[in-house]
PDB file of C-alpha atoms and ligand atoms in Angstrom:
ATOM      1  CA  UNK A  28     144.527 172.731 107.564  1.00  0.00           C
ATOM      2  CA  UNK A  29     144.555 169.985 105.571  1.00  0.00           C
ATOM      3  CA  UNK A  30     148.452 168.185 104.648  1.00  0.00           C
ATOM      4  CA  UNK A  31     149.042 166.959 101.428  1.00  0.00           C
ATOM      5  CA  UNK A  32     151.319 163.853 101.356  1.00  0.00           C
ATOM      6  CA  UNK A  33     152.563 161.546  98.765  1.00  0.00           C
ATOM      7  CA  UNK A  34     153.137 157.814  98.646  1.00  0.00           C
ATOM      8  CA  UNK A  35     154.257 155.433  95.848  1.00  0.00           C
ATOM      9  CA  UNK A  36     152.403 152.440  96.170  1.00  0.00           C
ATOM     10  CA  UNK A  37     149.592 150.187  95.973  1.00  0.00           C
ATOM     11  CA  UNK A  38     146.269 152.471  97.492  1.00  0.00           C
ATOM     12  CA  UNK A  39     144.767 149.622  98.252  1.00  0.00           C
ATOM     13  CA  UNK A  40     147.285 148.837 100.870  1.00  0.00           C
ATOM     14  CA  UNK A  41     147.015 152.311 102.451  1.00  0.00           C
ATOM     15  CA  UNK A  42     145.733 152.553 106.346  1.00  0.00           C
ATOM     16  CA  UNK A  43     143.457 156.005 105.759  1.00  0.00           C
ATOM     17  CA  UNK A  44     139.746 156.251 106.795  1.00  0.00           C
ATOM     18  CA  UNK A  45     139.035 156.583 103.341  1.00  0.00           C
ATOM     19  CA  UNK A  46     139.805 155.567  99.951  1.00  0.00           C
ATOM     20  CA  UNK A  47     138.846 157.196  96.794  1.00  0.00           C
ATOM     21  CA  UNK A  48     138.381 154.790  93.790  1.00  0.00           C
ATOM     22  CA  UNK A  49     138.720 156.151  89.987  1.00  0.00           C
ATOM     23  CA  UNK A  50     135.536 153.986  89.287  1.00  0.00           C
ATOM     24  CA  UNK A  51     133.473 154.328  86.244  1.00  0.00           C
ATOM     25  CA  UNK A  52     129.744 155.544  86.396  1.00  0.00           C
ATOM     26  CA  UNK A  53     128.274 151.792  86.192  1.00  0.00           C
ATOM     27  CA  UNK A  54     129.927 151.621  89.731  1.00  0.00           C
ATOM     28  CA  UNK A  55     129.804 147.583  89.054  1.00  0.00           C
ATOM     29  CA  UNK A  56     133.873 147.585  88.865  1.00  0.00           C
ATOM     30  CA  UNK A  57     136.205 147.888  85.959  1.00  0.00           C
ATOM     31  CA  UNK A  58     140.321 148.151  85.788  1.00  0.00           C
ATOM     32  CA  UNK A  59     143.028 149.854  87.397  1.00  0.00           C
ATOM     33  CA  UNK A  60     142.167 151.459  90.823  1.00  0.00           C
ATOM     34  CA  UNK A  61     138.699 149.852  90.551  1.00  0.00           C
ATOM     35  CA  UNK A  62     139.469 146.528  89.335  1.00  0.00           C
ATOM     36  CA  UNK A  63     142.424 146.377  92.731  1.00  0.00           C
ATOM     37  CA  UNK A  64     139.862 147.702  95.277  1.00  0.00           C
ATOM     38  CA  UNK A  65     137.132 145.074  94.570  1.00  0.00           C
ATOM     39  CA  UNK A  66     139.706 142.609  94.437  1.00  0.00           C
ATOM     40  CA  UNK A  67     141.316 143.286  97.869  1.00  0.00           C
ATOM     41  CA  UNK A  68     138.154 144.965  99.320  1.00  0.00           C
ATOM     42  CA  UNK A  69     135.928 141.726  98.730  1.00  0.00           C
ATOM     43  CA  UNK A  70     132.531 141.458  97.624  1.00  0.00           C
ATOM     44  CA  UNK A  71     130.914 144.020 100.352  1.00  0.00           C
ATOM     45  CA  UNK A  72     131.631 146.955  98.545  1.00  0.00           C
ATOM     46  CA  UNK A  73     130.286 145.414  94.934  1.00  0.00           C
ATOM     47  CA  UNK A  74     127.121 144.975  97.345  1.00  0.00           C
ATOM     48  CA  UNK A  75     127.280 148.183  98.187  1.00  0.00           C
ATOM     49  CA  UNK A  76     127.525 149.684  94.915  1.00  0.00           C
ATOM     50  CA  UNK A  77     124.649 147.111  93.605  1.00  0.00           C
ATOM     51  CA  UNK A  78     122.354 148.862  95.892  1.00  0.00           C
ATOM     52  CA  UNK A  79     123.251 152.631  95.369  1.00  0.00           C
ATOM     53  CA  UNK A  80     122.446 151.547  91.531  1.00  0.00           C
ATOM     54  CA  UNK A  81     119.146 149.929  92.892  1.00  0.00           C
ATOM     55  CA  UNK A  82     118.320 153.180  94.470  1.00  0.00           C
ATOM     56  CA  UNK A  83     119.616 157.174  94.405  1.00  0.00           C
ATOM     57  CA  UNK A  84     121.981 156.124  91.036  1.00  0.00           C
ATOM     58  CA  UNK A  85     119.584 153.999  88.937  1.00  0.00           C
ATOM     59  CA  UNK A  86     121.428 155.460  85.823  1.00  0.00           C
ATOM     60  CA  UNK A  87     125.014 155.414  87.256  1.00  0.00           C
ATOM     61  CA  UNK A  88     127.329 157.870  89.283  1.00  0.00           C
ATOM     62  CA  UNK A  89     127.369 161.315  86.826  1.00  0.00           C
ATOM     63  CA  UNK A  90     131.100 162.028  85.846  1.00  0.00           C
ATOM     64  CA  UNK A  91     132.732 164.537  88.730  1.00  0.00           C
ATOM     65  CA  UNK A  92     130.438 163.289  91.295  1.00  0.00           C
ATOM     66  CA  UNK A  93     130.925 161.113  94.491  1.00  0.00           C
ATOM     67  CA  UNK A  94     129.753 158.406  96.550  1.00  0.00           C
ATOM     68  CA  UNK A  95     130.928 156.628  99.744  1.00  0.00           C
ATOM     69  CA  UNK A  96     130.300 152.391 100.686  1.00  0.00           C
ATOM     70  CA  UNK A  97     131.808 150.286 103.149  1.00  0.00           C
ATOM     71  CA  UNK A  98     135.535 149.577 102.661  1.00  0.00           C
ATOM     72  CA  UNK A  99     135.086 146.069 102.983  1.00  0.00           C
ATOM     73  CA  UNK A 100     138.158 144.074 103.827  1.00  0.00           C
ATOM     74  CA  UNK A 101     140.525 147.145 103.134  1.00  0.00           C
ATOM     75  CA  UNK A 102     142.191 148.599 105.743  1.00  0.00           C
ATOM     76  CA  UNK A 103     140.179 151.619 106.098  1.00  0.00           C
ATOM     77  CA  UNK A 104     136.105 152.878 106.769  1.00  0.00           C
ATOM     78  CA  UNK A 105     135.105 153.974 103.114  1.00  0.00           C
ATOM     79  CA  UNK A 106     135.390 153.803  99.732  1.00  0.00           C
ATOM     80  CA  UNK A 107     134.498 157.040  98.245  1.00  0.00           C
ATOM     81  CA  UNK A 108     133.857 156.176  94.573  1.00  0.00           C
ATOM     82  CA  UNK A 109     134.457 159.153  91.632  1.00  0.00           C
ATOM     83  CA  UNK A 110     134.084 159.168  88.072  1.00  0.00           C
ATOM     84  CA  UNK A 111     137.018 160.628  86.244  1.00  0.00           C
ATOM     85  CA  UNK A 112     136.203 162.248  82.702  1.00  0.00           C
ATOM     86  CA  UNK A 113     137.273 160.596  79.966  1.00  0.00           C
ATOM     87  CA  UNK A 114     140.619 162.382  78.723  1.00  0.00           C
ATOM     88  CA  UNK A 115     139.075 164.235  75.168  1.00  0.00           C
ATOM     89  CA  UNK A 116     141.997 166.318  74.015  1.00  0.00           C
ATOM     90  CA  UNK A 117     141.462 170.266  73.824  1.00  0.00           C
ATOM     91  CA  UNK A 118     137.592 168.770  74.370  1.00  0.00           C
ATOM     92  CA  UNK A 119     138.616 167.949  77.732  1.00  0.00           C
ATOM     93  CA  UNK A 120     136.907 170.047  80.817  1.00  0.00           C
ATOM     94  CA  UNK A 121     139.234 170.281  84.051  1.00  0.00           C
ATOM     95  CA  UNK A 122     136.454 171.170  85.722  1.00  0.00           C
ATOM     96  CA  UNK A 123     135.012 167.861  85.758  1.00  0.00           C
ATOM     97  CA  UNK A 124     138.248 166.756  86.865  1.00  0.00           C
ATOM     98  CA  UNK A 125     138.316 169.252  89.788  1.00  0.00           C
ATOM     99  CA  UNK A 126     135.106 168.352  90.737  1.00  0.00           C
ATOM    100  CA  UNK A 127     136.121 164.483  91.175  1.00  0.00           C
ATOM    101  CA  UNK A 128     138.230 165.604  94.013  1.00  0.00           C
ATOM    102  CA  UNK A 129     135.917 168.516  95.339  1.00  0.00           C
ATOM    103  CA  UNK A 130     133.319 166.088  95.577  1.00  0.00           C
ATOM    104  CA  UNK A 131     135.438 163.578  97.420  1.00  0.00           C
ATOM    105  CA  UNK A 132     136.528 165.701  99.958  1.00  0.00           C
ATOM    106  CA  UNK A 133     132.872 166.592 100.237  1.00  0.00           C
ATOM    107  CA  UNK A 134     131.742 163.060 100.951  1.00  0.00           C
ATOM    108  CA  UNK A 135     134.447 162.672 103.338  1.00  0.00           C
ATOM    109  CA  UNK A 136     133.484 165.798 105.660  1.00  0.00           C
ATOM    110  CA  UNK A 137     130.010 164.317 105.389  1.00  0.00           C
ATOM    111  CA  UNK A 138     131.345 160.746 107.011  1.00  0.00           C
ATOM    112  CA  UNK A 139     133.776 162.606 109.149  1.00  0.00           C
ATOM    113  CA  UNK A 140     136.956 160.898 107.224  1.00  0.00           C
ATOM    114  CA  UNK A 141     140.104 162.449 108.432  1.00  0.00           C
ATOM    115  CA  UNK A 142     142.646 160.926 106.258  1.00  0.00           C
ATOM    116  CA  UNK A 143     141.870 160.251 102.307  1.00  0.00           C
ATOM    117  CA  UNK A 144     143.547 158.251 100.020  1.00  0.00           C
ATOM    118  CA  UNK A 145     143.035 159.343  96.520  1.00  0.00           C
ATOM    119  CA  UNK A 146     144.870 157.933  92.920  1.00  0.00           C
ATOM    120  CA  UNK A 147     145.138 160.020  90.016  1.00  0.00           C
ATOM    121  CA  UNK A 148     141.750 159.843  88.903  1.00  0.00           C
ATOM    122  CA  UNK A 149     141.510 159.326  84.805  1.00  0.00           C
ATOM    123  CA  UNK A 150     145.042 159.060  84.330  1.00  0.00           C
ATOM    124  CA  UNK A 151     145.138 155.578  83.161  1.00  0.00           C
ATOM    125  CA  UNK A 152     142.071 153.772  81.261  1.00  0.00           C
ATOM    126  CA  UNK A 153     140.772 157.471  81.186  1.00  0.00           C
ATOM    127  CA  UNK A 154     144.244 158.647  79.416  1.00  0.00           C
ATOM    128  CA  UNK A 155     143.984 162.100  81.053  1.00  0.00           C
ATOM    129  CA  UNK A 156     148.212 163.386  80.924  1.00  0.00           C
ATOM    130  CA  UNK A 157     149.666 163.150  84.067  1.00  0.00           C
ATOM    131  CA  UNK A 158     151.449 166.410  84.074  1.00  0.00           C
ATOM    132  CA  UNK A 159     148.343 167.992  83.702  1.00  0.00           C
ATOM    133  CA  UNK A 160     145.895 165.728  85.643  1.00  0.00           C
ATOM    134  CA  UNK A 161     148.158 166.379  88.551  1.00  0.00           C
ATOM    135  CA  UNK A 162     148.315 170.314  88.656  1.00  0.00           C
ATOM    136  CA  UNK A 163     144.527 169.772  88.287  1.00  0.00           C
ATOM    137  CA  UNK A 164     144.497 167.318  91.374  1.00  0.00           C
ATOM    138  CA  UNK A 165     146.720 169.500  93.613  1.00  0.00           C
ATOM    139  CA  UNK A 166     145.142 172.697  92.603  1.00  0.00           C
ATOM    140  CA  UNK A 167     141.434 171.234  93.658  1.00  0.00           C
ATOM    141  CA  UNK A 168     142.612 169.905  96.868  1.00  0.00           C
ATOM    142  CA  UNK A 169     144.345 173.173  97.833  1.00  0.00           C
ATOM    143  CA  UNK A 170     141.473 174.905  96.909  1.00  0.00           C
ATOM    144  CA  UNK A 171     139.001 172.929  98.779  1.00  0.00           C
ATOM    145  CA  UNK A 172     137.505 173.813 102.237  1.00  0.00           C
ATOM    146  CA  UNK A 173     137.630 170.609 104.577  1.00  0.00           C
ATOM    147  CA  UNK A 174     138.198 169.214 107.681  1.00  0.00           C
ATOM    148  CA  UNK A 175     140.256 166.243 105.987  1.00  0.00           C
ATOM    149  CA  UNK A 176     143.108 166.583 108.011  1.00  0.00           C
ATOM    150  CA  UNK A 177     145.793 164.720 105.056  1.00  0.00           C
ATOM    151  CA  UNK A 178     145.090 163.928 101.474  1.00  0.00           C
ATOM    152  CA  UNK A 179     147.311 161.089 100.925  1.00  0.00           C
ATOM    153  CA  UNK A 180     148.244 160.809  97.134  1.00  0.00           C
ATOM    154  CA  UNK A 181     149.101 157.194  96.242  1.00  0.00           C
ATOM    155  CA  UNK A 182     150.994 157.288  93.056  1.00  0.00           C
ATOM    156  CA  UNK A 183     151.228 153.460  91.505  1.00  0.00           C
ATOM    157  CA  UNK A 184     154.680 154.446  89.479  1.00  0.00           C
ATOM    158  CA  UNK A 185     157.560 156.372  89.833  1.00  0.00           C
ATOM    159  CA  UNK A 186     157.074 158.529  87.057  1.00  0.00           C
ATOM    160  CA  UNK A 187     153.703 159.536  88.521  1.00  0.00           C
ATOM    161  CA  UNK A 188     155.365 160.252  91.990  1.00  0.00           C
ATOM    162  CA  UNK A 189     157.761 162.504  90.691  1.00  0.00           C
ATOM    163  CA  UNK A 190     155.156 164.803  88.984  1.00  0.00           C
ATOM    164  CA  UNK A 191     153.350 165.038  91.995  1.00  0.00           C
ATOM    165  CA  UNK A 192     156.456 165.587  94.543  1.00  0.00           C
ATOM    166  CA  UNK A 193     157.697 168.309  91.737  1.00  0.00           C
ATOM    167  CA  UNK A 194     154.299 170.349  91.996  1.00  0.00           C
ATOM    168  CA  UNK A 195     154.522 170.235  95.810  1.00  0.00           C
ATOM    169  CA  UNK A 196     157.903 171.150  96.048  1.00  0.00           C
TER     170      UNK A 196
HETATM  171  P1  ADP B 219     141.225 155.964  85.355  1.00  0.00           P
HETATM  172  O1  ADP B 219     139.911 154.986  84.433  1.00  0.00           O
HETATM  173  O2  ADP B 219     140.412 157.343  86.218  1.00  0.00           O
HETATM  174  O3  ADP B 219     141.955 156.364  84.418  1.00  0.00           O
HETATM  175  P2  ADP B 219     142.674 154.163  86.418  1.00  0.00           P
HETATM  176  O4  ADP B 219     142.348 153.196  87.653  1.00  0.00           O
HETATM  177  O5  ADP B 219     142.553 153.212  84.973  1.00  0.00           O
HETATM  178  O6  ADP B 219     141.609 155.306  86.375  1.00  0.00           O
HETATM  179  O7  ADP B 219     144.183 154.861  86.244  1.00  0.00           O
HETATM  180  C1  ADP B 219     144.376 155.801  87.253  1.00  0.00           C
HETATM  181  C2  ADP B 219     145.955 156.168  88.050  1.00  0.00           C
HETATM  182  O8  ADP B 219     146.194 155.003  88.944  1.00  0.00           O
HETATM  183  C3  ADP B 219     146.857 155.587  87.014  1.00  0.00           C
HETATM  184  O9  ADP B 219     147.733 156.388  86.993  1.00  0.00           O
HETATM  185  C4  ADP B 219     146.890 153.997  87.368  1.00  0.00           C
HETATM  186  O10 ADP B 219     148.459 153.879  86.975  1.00  0.00           O
HETATM  187  C5  ADP B 219     147.318 154.456  88.754  1.00  0.00           C
HETATM  188  N1  ADP B 219     147.031 152.742  89.403  1.00  0.00           N
HETATM  189  C6  ADP B 219     146.378 151.616  88.823  1.00  0.00           C
HETATM  190  N2  ADP B 219     146.403 150.698  89.970  1.00  0.00           N
HETATM  191  C7  ADP B 219     146.435 151.358  91.247  1.00  0.00           C
HETATM  192  C8  ADP B 219     147.028 151.043  92.598  1.00  0.00           C
HETATM  193  N3  ADP B 219     146.438 149.877  92.767  1.00  0.00           N
HETATM  194  N4  ADP B 219     147.280 151.982  93.256  1.00  0.00           N
HETATM  195  C9  ADP B 219     147.274 153.150  92.970  1.00  0.00           C
HETATM  196  N5  ADP B 219     147.381 153.644  91.820  1.00  0.00           N
HETATM  197  C10 ADP B 219     146.972 152.758  90.746  1.00  0.00           C
END
């Protein structure tokens, strides 16, 4: 049984087994959650990401997929990097966004992670409207068959928190 919890705050401050990063396919850093994770987590995360680029992800991590690295200095064991789709209006594919959650939970299961913190993937630089992205996120987590005990959505601002809280009511 997976419990979904909500926190308003900074995902880099969470004590969990795994923190999910809203990465981009280069795996080499960016803004938003990605920038915050690398800043607080330190260079060990980027070093792992570079190794992934030099090995199985030479062309980068495809959209909707997930891969783990060390969590460096974060209070977590792993960072699970996933690449959300860029919002393209009616041309957007919700299945790709759902896949980020499903794939991240699959990686969490492989690692044995029991508590996993997610940001609202694709809702920042990638532009996906919060209400729609939140519904997709919650449905994807509810539908997942996973041994993860707690999925914690960490929402940066109050408005995003309210959207998730309304869905989980
Ligand atoms: P994407 O490129 O997938 O859109 P972003 O990192 O730009 O990813 O934004 C994803 C969401 O995470 C946005 O709603 C943004 O407000 C939020 N966010 C940004 N920084 C943090 C943080 N430190 N902790 C939690 N959420 C954050």
